[in-house]
mmCIF file of C-alpha atoms and ligand atoms in Angstrom:
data_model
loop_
_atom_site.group_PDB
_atom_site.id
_atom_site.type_symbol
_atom_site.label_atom_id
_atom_site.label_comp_id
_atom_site.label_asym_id
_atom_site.label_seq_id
_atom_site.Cartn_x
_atom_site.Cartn_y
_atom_site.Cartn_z
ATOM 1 C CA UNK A 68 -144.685 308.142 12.595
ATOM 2 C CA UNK A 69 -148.239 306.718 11.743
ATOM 3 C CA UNK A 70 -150.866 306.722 14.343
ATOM 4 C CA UNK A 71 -151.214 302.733 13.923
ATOM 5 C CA UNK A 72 -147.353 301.799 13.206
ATOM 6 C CA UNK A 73 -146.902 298.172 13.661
ATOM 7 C CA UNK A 74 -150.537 297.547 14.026
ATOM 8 C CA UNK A 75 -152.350 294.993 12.210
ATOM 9 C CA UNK A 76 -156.342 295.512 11.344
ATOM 10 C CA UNK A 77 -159.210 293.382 9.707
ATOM 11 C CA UNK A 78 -161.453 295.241 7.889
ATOM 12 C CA UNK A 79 -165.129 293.948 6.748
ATOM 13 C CA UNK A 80 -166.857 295.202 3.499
ATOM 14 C CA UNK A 81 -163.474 296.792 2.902
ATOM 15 C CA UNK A 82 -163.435 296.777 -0.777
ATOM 16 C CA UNK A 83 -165.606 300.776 -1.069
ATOM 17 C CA UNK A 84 -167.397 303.160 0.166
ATOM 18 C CA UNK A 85 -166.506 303.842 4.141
ATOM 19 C CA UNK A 86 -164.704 300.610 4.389
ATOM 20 C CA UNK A 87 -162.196 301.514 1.440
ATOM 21 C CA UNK A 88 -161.392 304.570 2.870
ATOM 22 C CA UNK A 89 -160.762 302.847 6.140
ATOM 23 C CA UNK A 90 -158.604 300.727 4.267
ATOM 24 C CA UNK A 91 -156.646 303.398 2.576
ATOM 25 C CA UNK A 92 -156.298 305.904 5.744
ATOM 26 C CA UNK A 93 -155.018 302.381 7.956
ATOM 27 C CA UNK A 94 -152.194 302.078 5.371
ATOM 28 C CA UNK A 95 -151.571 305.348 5.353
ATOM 29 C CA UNK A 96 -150.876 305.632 9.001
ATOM 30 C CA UNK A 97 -148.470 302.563 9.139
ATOM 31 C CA UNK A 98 -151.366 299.512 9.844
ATOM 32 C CA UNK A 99 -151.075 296.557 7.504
ATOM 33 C CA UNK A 100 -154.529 295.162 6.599
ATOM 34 C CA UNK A 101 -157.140 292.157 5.756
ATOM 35 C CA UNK A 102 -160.361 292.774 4.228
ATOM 36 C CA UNK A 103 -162.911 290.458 3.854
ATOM 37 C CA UNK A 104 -165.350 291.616 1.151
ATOM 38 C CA UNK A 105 -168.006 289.662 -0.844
ATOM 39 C CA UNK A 106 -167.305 290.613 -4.585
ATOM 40 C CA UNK A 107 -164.594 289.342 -6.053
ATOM 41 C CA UNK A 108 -163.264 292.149 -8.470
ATOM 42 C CA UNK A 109 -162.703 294.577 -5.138
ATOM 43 C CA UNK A 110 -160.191 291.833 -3.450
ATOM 44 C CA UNK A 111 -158.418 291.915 -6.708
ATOM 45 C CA UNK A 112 -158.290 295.474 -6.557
ATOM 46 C CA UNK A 113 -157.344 295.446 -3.379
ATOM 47 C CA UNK A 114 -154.756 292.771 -3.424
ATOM 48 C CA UNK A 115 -153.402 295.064 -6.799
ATOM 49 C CA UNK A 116 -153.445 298.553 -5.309
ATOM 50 C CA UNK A 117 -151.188 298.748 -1.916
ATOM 51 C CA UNK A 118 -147.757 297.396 -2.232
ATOM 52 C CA UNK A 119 -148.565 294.015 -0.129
ATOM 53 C CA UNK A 120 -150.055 295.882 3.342
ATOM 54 C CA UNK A 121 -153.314 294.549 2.349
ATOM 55 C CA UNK A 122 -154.674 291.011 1.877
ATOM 56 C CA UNK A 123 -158.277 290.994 -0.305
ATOM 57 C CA UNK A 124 -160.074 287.977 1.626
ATOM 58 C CA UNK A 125 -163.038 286.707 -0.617
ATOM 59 C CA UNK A 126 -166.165 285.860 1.846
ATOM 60 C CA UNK A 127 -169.032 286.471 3.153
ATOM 61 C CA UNK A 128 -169.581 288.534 6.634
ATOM 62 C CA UNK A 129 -172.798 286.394 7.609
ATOM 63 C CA UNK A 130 -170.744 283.079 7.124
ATOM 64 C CA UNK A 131 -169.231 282.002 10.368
ATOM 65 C CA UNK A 132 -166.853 279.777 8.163
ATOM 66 C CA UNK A 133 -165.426 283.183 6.219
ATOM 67 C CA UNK A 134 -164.797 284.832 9.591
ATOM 68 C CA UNK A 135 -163.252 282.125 10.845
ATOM 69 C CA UNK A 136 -160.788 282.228 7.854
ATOM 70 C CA UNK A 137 -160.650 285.909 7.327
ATOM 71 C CA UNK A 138 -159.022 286.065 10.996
ATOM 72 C CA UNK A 139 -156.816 283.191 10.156
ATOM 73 C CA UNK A 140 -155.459 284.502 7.034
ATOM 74 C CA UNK A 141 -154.659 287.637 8.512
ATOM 75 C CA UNK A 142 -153.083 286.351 11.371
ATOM 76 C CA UNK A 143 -150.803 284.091 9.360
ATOM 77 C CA UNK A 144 -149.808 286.636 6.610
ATOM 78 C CA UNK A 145 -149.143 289.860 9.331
ATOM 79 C CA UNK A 146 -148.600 288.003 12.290
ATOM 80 C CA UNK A 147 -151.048 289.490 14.703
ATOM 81 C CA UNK A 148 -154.227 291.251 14.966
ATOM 82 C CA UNK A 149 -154.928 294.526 16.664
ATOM 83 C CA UNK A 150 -158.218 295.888 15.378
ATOM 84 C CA UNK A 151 -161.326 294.498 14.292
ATOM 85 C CA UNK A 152 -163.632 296.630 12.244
ATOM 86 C CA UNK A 153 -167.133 295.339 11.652
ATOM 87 C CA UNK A 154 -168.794 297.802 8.387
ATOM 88 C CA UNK A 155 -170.080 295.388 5.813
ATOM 89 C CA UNK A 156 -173.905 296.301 5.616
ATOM 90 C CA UNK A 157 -176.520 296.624 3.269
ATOM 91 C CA UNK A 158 -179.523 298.907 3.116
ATOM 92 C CA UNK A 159 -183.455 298.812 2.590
ATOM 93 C CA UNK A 160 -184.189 301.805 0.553
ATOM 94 C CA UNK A 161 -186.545 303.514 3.559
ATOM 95 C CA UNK A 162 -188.781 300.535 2.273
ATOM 96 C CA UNK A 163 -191.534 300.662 5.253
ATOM 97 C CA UNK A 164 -193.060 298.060 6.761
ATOM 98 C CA UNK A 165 -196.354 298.652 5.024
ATOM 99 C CA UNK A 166 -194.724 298.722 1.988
ATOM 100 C CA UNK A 167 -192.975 295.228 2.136
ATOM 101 C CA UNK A 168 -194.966 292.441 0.794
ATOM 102 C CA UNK A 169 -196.367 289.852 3.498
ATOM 103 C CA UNK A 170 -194.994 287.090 1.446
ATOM 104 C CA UNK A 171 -191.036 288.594 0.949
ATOM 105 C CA UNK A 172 -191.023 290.194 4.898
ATOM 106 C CA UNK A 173 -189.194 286.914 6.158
ATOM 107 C CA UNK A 174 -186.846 286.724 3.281
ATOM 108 C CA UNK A 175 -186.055 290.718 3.467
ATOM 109 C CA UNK A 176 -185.377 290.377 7.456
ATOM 110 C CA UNK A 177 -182.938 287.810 6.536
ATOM 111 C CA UNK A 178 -180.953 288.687 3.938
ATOM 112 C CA UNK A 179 -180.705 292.638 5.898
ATOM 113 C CA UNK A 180 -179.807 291.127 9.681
ATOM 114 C CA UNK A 181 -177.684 288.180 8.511
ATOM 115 C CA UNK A 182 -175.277 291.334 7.052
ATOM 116 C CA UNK A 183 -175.976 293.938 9.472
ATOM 117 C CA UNK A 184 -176.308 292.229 12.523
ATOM 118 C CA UNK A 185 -175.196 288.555 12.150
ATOM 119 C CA UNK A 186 -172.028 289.617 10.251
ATOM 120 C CA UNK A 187 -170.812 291.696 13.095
ATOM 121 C CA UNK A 188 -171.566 289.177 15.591
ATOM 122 C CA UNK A 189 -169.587 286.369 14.107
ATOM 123 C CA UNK A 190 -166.750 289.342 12.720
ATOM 124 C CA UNK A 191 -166.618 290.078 16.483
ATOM 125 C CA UNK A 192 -166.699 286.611 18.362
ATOM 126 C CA UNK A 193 -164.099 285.295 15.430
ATOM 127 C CA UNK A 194 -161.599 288.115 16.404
ATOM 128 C CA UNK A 195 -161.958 287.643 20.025
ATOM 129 C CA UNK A 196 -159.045 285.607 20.701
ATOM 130 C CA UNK A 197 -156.326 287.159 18.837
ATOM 131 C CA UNK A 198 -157.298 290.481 20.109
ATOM 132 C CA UNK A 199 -157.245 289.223 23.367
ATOM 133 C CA UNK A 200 -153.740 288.164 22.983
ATOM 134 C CA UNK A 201 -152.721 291.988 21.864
ATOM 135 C CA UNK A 202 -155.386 293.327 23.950
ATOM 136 C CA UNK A 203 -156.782 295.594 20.607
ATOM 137 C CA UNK A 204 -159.911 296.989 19.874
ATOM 138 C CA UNK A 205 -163.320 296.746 17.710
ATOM 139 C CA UNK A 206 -164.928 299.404 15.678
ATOM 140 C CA UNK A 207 -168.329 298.947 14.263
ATOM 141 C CA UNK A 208 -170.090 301.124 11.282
ATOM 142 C CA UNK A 209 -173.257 302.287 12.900
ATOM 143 C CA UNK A 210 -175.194 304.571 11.413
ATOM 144 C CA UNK A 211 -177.197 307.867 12.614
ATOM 145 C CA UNK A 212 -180.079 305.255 11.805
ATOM 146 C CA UNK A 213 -178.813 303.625 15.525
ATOM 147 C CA UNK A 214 -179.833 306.936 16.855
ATOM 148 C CA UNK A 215 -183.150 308.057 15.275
ATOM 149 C CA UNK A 216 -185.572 307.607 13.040
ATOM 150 C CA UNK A 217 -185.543 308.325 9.042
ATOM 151 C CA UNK A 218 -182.331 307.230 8.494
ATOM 152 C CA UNK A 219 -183.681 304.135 6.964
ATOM 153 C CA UNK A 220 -186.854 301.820 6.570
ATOM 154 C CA UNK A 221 -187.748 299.541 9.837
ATOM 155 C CA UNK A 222 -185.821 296.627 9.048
ATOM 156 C CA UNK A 223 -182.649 298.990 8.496
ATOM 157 C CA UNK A 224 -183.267 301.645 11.567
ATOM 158 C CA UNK A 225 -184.223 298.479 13.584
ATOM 159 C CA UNK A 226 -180.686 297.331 12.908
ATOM 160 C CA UNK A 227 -178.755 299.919 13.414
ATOM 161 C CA UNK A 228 -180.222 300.015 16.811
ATOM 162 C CA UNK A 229 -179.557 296.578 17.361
ATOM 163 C CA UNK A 230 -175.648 297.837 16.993
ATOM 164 C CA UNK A 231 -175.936 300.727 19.547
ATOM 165 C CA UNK A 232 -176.434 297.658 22.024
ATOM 166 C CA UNK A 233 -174.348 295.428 20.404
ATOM 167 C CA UNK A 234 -171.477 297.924 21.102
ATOM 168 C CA UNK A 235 -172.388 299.195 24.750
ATOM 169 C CA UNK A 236 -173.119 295.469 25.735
ATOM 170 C CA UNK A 237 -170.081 293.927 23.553
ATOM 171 C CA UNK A 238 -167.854 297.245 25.649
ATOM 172 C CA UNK A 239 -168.761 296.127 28.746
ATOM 173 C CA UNK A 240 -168.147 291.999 28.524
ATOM 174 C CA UNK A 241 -164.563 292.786 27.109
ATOM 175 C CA UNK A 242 -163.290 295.507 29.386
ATOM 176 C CA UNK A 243 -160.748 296.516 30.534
ATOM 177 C CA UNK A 244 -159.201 294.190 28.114
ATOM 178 C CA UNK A 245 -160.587 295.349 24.540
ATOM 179 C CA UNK A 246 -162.048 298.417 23.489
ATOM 180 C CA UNK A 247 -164.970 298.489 21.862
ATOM 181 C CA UNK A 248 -166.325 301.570 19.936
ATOM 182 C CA UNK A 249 -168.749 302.829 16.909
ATOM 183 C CA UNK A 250 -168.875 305.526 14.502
ATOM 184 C CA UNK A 251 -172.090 307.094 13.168
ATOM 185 C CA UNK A 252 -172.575 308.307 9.906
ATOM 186 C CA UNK A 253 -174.978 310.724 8.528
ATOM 187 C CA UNK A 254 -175.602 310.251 4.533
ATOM 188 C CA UNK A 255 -171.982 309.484 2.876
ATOM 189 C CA UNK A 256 -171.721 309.378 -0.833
ATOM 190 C CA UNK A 257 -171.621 305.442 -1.187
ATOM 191 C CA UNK A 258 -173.567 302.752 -3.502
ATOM 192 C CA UNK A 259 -174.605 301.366 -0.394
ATOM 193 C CA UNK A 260 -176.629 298.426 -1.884
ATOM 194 C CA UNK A 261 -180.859 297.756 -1.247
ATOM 195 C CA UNK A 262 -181.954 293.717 -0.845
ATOM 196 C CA UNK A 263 -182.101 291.638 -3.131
ATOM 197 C CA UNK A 264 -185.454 290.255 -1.365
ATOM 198 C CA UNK A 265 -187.247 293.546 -2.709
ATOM 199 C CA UNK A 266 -185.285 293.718 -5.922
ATOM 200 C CA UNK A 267 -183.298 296.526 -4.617
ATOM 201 C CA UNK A 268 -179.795 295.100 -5.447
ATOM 202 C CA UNK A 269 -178.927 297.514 -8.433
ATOM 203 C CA UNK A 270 -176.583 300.759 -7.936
ATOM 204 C CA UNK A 271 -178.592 303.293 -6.172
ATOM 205 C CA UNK A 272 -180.126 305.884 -8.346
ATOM 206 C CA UNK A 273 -178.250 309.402 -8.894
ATOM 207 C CA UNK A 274 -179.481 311.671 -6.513
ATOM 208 C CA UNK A 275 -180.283 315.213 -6.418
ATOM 209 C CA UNK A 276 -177.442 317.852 -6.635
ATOM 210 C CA UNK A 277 -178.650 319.077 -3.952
ATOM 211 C CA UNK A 278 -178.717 315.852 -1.434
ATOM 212 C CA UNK A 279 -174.877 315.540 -2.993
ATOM 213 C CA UNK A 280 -173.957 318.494 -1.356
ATOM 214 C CA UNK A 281 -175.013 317.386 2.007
ATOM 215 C CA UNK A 282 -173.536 313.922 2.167
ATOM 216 C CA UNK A 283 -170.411 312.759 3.454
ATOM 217 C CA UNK A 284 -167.545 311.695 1.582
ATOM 218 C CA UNK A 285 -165.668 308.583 2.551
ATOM 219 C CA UNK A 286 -162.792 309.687 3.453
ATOM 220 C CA UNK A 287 -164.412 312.110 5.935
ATOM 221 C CA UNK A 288 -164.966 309.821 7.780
ATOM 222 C CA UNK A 289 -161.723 307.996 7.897
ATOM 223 C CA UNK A 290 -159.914 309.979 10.589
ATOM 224 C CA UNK A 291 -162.419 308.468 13.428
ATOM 225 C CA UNK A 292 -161.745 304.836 12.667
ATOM 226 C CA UNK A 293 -158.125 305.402 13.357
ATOM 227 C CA UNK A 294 -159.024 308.017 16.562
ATOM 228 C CA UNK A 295 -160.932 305.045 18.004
ATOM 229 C CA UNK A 296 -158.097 302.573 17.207
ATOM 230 C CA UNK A 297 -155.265 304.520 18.428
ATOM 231 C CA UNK A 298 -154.216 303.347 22.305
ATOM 232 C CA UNK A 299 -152.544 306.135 22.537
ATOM 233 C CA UNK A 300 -155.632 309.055 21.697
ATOM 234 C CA UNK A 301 -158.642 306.843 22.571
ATOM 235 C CA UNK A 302 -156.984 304.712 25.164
ATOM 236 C CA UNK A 303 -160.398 305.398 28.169
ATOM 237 C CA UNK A 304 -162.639 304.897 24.995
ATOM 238 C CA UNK A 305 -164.849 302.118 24.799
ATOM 239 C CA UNK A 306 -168.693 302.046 24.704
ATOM 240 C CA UNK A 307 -169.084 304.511 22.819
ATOM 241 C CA UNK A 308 -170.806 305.535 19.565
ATOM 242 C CA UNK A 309 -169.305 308.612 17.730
ATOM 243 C CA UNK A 310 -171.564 310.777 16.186
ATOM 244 C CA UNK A 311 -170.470 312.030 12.406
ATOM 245 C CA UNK A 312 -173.581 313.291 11.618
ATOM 246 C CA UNK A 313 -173.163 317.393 11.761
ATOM 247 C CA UNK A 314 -175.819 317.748 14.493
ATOM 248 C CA UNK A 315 -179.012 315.427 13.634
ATOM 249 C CA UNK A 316 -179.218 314.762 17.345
ATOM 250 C CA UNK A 317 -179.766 318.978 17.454
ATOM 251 C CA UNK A 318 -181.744 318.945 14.454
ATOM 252 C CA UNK A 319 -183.981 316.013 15.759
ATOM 253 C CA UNK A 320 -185.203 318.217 18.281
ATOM 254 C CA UNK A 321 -185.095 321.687 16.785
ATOM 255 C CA UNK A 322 -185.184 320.667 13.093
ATOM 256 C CA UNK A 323 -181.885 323.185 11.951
HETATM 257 P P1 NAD B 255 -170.675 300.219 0.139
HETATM 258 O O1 NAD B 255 -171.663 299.336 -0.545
HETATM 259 O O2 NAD B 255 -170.021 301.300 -0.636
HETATM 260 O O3 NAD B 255 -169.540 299.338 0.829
HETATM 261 C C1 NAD B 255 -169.843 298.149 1.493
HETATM 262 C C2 NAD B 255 -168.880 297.065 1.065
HETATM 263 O O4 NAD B 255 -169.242 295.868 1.780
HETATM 264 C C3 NAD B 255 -168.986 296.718 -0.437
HETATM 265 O O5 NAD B 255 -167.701 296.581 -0.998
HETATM 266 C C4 NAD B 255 -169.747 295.400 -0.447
HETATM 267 O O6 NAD B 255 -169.406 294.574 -1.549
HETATM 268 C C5 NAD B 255 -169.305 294.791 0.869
HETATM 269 N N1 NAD B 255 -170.273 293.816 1.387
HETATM 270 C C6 NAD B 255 -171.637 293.944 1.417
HETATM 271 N N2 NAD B 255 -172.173 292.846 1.941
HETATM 272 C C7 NAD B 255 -171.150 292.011 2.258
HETATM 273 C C8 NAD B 255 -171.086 290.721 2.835
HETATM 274 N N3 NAD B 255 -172.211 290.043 3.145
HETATM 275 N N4 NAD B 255 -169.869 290.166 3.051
HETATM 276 C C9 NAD B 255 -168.741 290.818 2.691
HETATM 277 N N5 NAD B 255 -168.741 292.047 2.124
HETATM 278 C C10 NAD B 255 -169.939 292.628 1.910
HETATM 279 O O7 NAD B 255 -171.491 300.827 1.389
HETATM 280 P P2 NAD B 255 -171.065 301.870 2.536
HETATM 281 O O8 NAD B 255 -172.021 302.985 2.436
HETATM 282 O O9 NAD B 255 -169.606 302.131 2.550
HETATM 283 O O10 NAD B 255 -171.498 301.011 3.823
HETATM 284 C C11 NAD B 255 -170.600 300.596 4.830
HETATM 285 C C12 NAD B 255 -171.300 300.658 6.160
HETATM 286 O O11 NAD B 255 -171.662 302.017 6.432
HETATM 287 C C13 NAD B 255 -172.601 299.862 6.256
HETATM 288 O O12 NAD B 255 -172.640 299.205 7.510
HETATM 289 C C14 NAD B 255 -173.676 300.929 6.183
HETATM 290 O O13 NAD B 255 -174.862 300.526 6.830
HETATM 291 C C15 NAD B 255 -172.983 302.054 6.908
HETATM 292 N N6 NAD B 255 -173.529 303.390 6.670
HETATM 293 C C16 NAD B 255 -173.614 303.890 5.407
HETATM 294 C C17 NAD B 255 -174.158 305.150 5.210
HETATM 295 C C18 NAD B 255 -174.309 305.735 3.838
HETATM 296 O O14 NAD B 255 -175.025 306.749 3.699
HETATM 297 N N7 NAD B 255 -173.667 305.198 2.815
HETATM 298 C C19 NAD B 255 -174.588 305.907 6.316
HETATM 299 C C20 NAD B 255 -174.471 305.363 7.593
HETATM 300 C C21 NAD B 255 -173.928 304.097 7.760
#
């Protein structure tokens, strides 16, 4: 029996990286799921790859029209919805505030919040009522970037902060009635994309063998998306941001 039989799950950004893996381990452990996901070729892939338990949604995360449908769509092909995860995001390259032109600041703040911010508000408020009616939960990507700095740029770091309360404020509106969690990631082997804005929007570059070694793999990561959506193991859960990161919070202060 599958820690999430019966349970159905909307997953944002689902098409790689942390969200794929999400994905994969849901339908693995008896969850049938939507993903909404922006490029076109993943909901195909998606739509090909897992016998009919998940439905590739084409949208956007930072349109409140795509939400709006992705929940819809969902609801109509699986019936119900029991778990919202919010993980569609996009990074800034540790671009620093000194190092963004004056004249593409505005544009560069947009394009990062209206994905990493925006998107999980409207992801969130468009779930509400169907989780309401099965009394589910949310998960939200974070990052270790929530927690410290370095983990990004200021427009990225700033954002993942800007989750941290999300979460704890989001946790306490909905209780008792749905939980509301995040998970923190360290580096994870992704092509996380830059902005556009500062003509970051190309694969990242390969990175040293030895950074390689450090990161996370996806599917690490996996197991703590369906911990924090299980009733059964997480059940007194909700508020909280789990920390995936191998100690940074120890090496913040003691730098090992
Ligand atoms: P990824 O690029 O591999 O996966 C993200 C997916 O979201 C992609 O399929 C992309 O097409 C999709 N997407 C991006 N913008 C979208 C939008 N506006 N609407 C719909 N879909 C969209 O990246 P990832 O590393 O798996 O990132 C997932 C989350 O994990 C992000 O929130 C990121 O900030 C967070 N995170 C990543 C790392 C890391 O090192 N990779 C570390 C900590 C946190």
């Amino acid at each position: 029996m599958g820690a999430l039989d019966g349970k159905v799950a909307l997953v944002t950004g689902g098409g790689a990286g942390i969200g794929r893996a999400v994905v994969e381990r849901y339908v693995e452990e008896g969850a049938r799921v939507g993903v909404i996901e922006r490029r076109a070729e993943r909901v195909d892939e998606l739509n090909a790859a897992f016998n009919g338990a998940v439905m590739g949604i084409q949208g956007d995360v930072s349109s409140t029209e795509d939400n709006r449908r992705a929940v819809e769509e969902t609801v109509r092909r699986f019936g119900q919805l029991d778990v919202f995860v919010g993980n569609a995001g996009i990074f800034d390259r540790f671009a620093k505030l000194a190092d963004v032109p004056l004249d593409k600041l505005s544009q560069a703040f947009d394009e990062l919040y209206n994905v990493n911010v925006k998107g999980y508000f409207l992801g969130a408020r468009a779930a509400l009522e169907e989780l309401t009616k099965t009394e589910g939960c949310m998960v939200f990507t974070v990052s270790v970037a929530g927690f410290f700095a370095g983990g990004g740029g200021t427009l990225y770091t700033s954002s993942k902060h800007a989750l941290v309360g999300f979460v704890r404020q989001l946790a306490s509106e909905l209780n008792p009635t749905i939980r509301v969690n995040g998970v923190a990631p360290g580096g994870v082997l992704t092509d996380l994309r830059g902005l556009a804005a500062l003509d970051q929007d190309a694969p990242p570059p390969p990175r040293p063998p030895e950074a390689v070694s450090r990161m996370q793999q996806p599917s690490d990561l996996a197991g703590c998306y369906v911990f924090l959506a299980s009733k059964a193991d997480a059940k007194h859960i909700t508020g909280s941001v789990l920390d995936t990161t191998s100690g940074a919070w120890s090496r913040s202060i003691t730098g090992r």
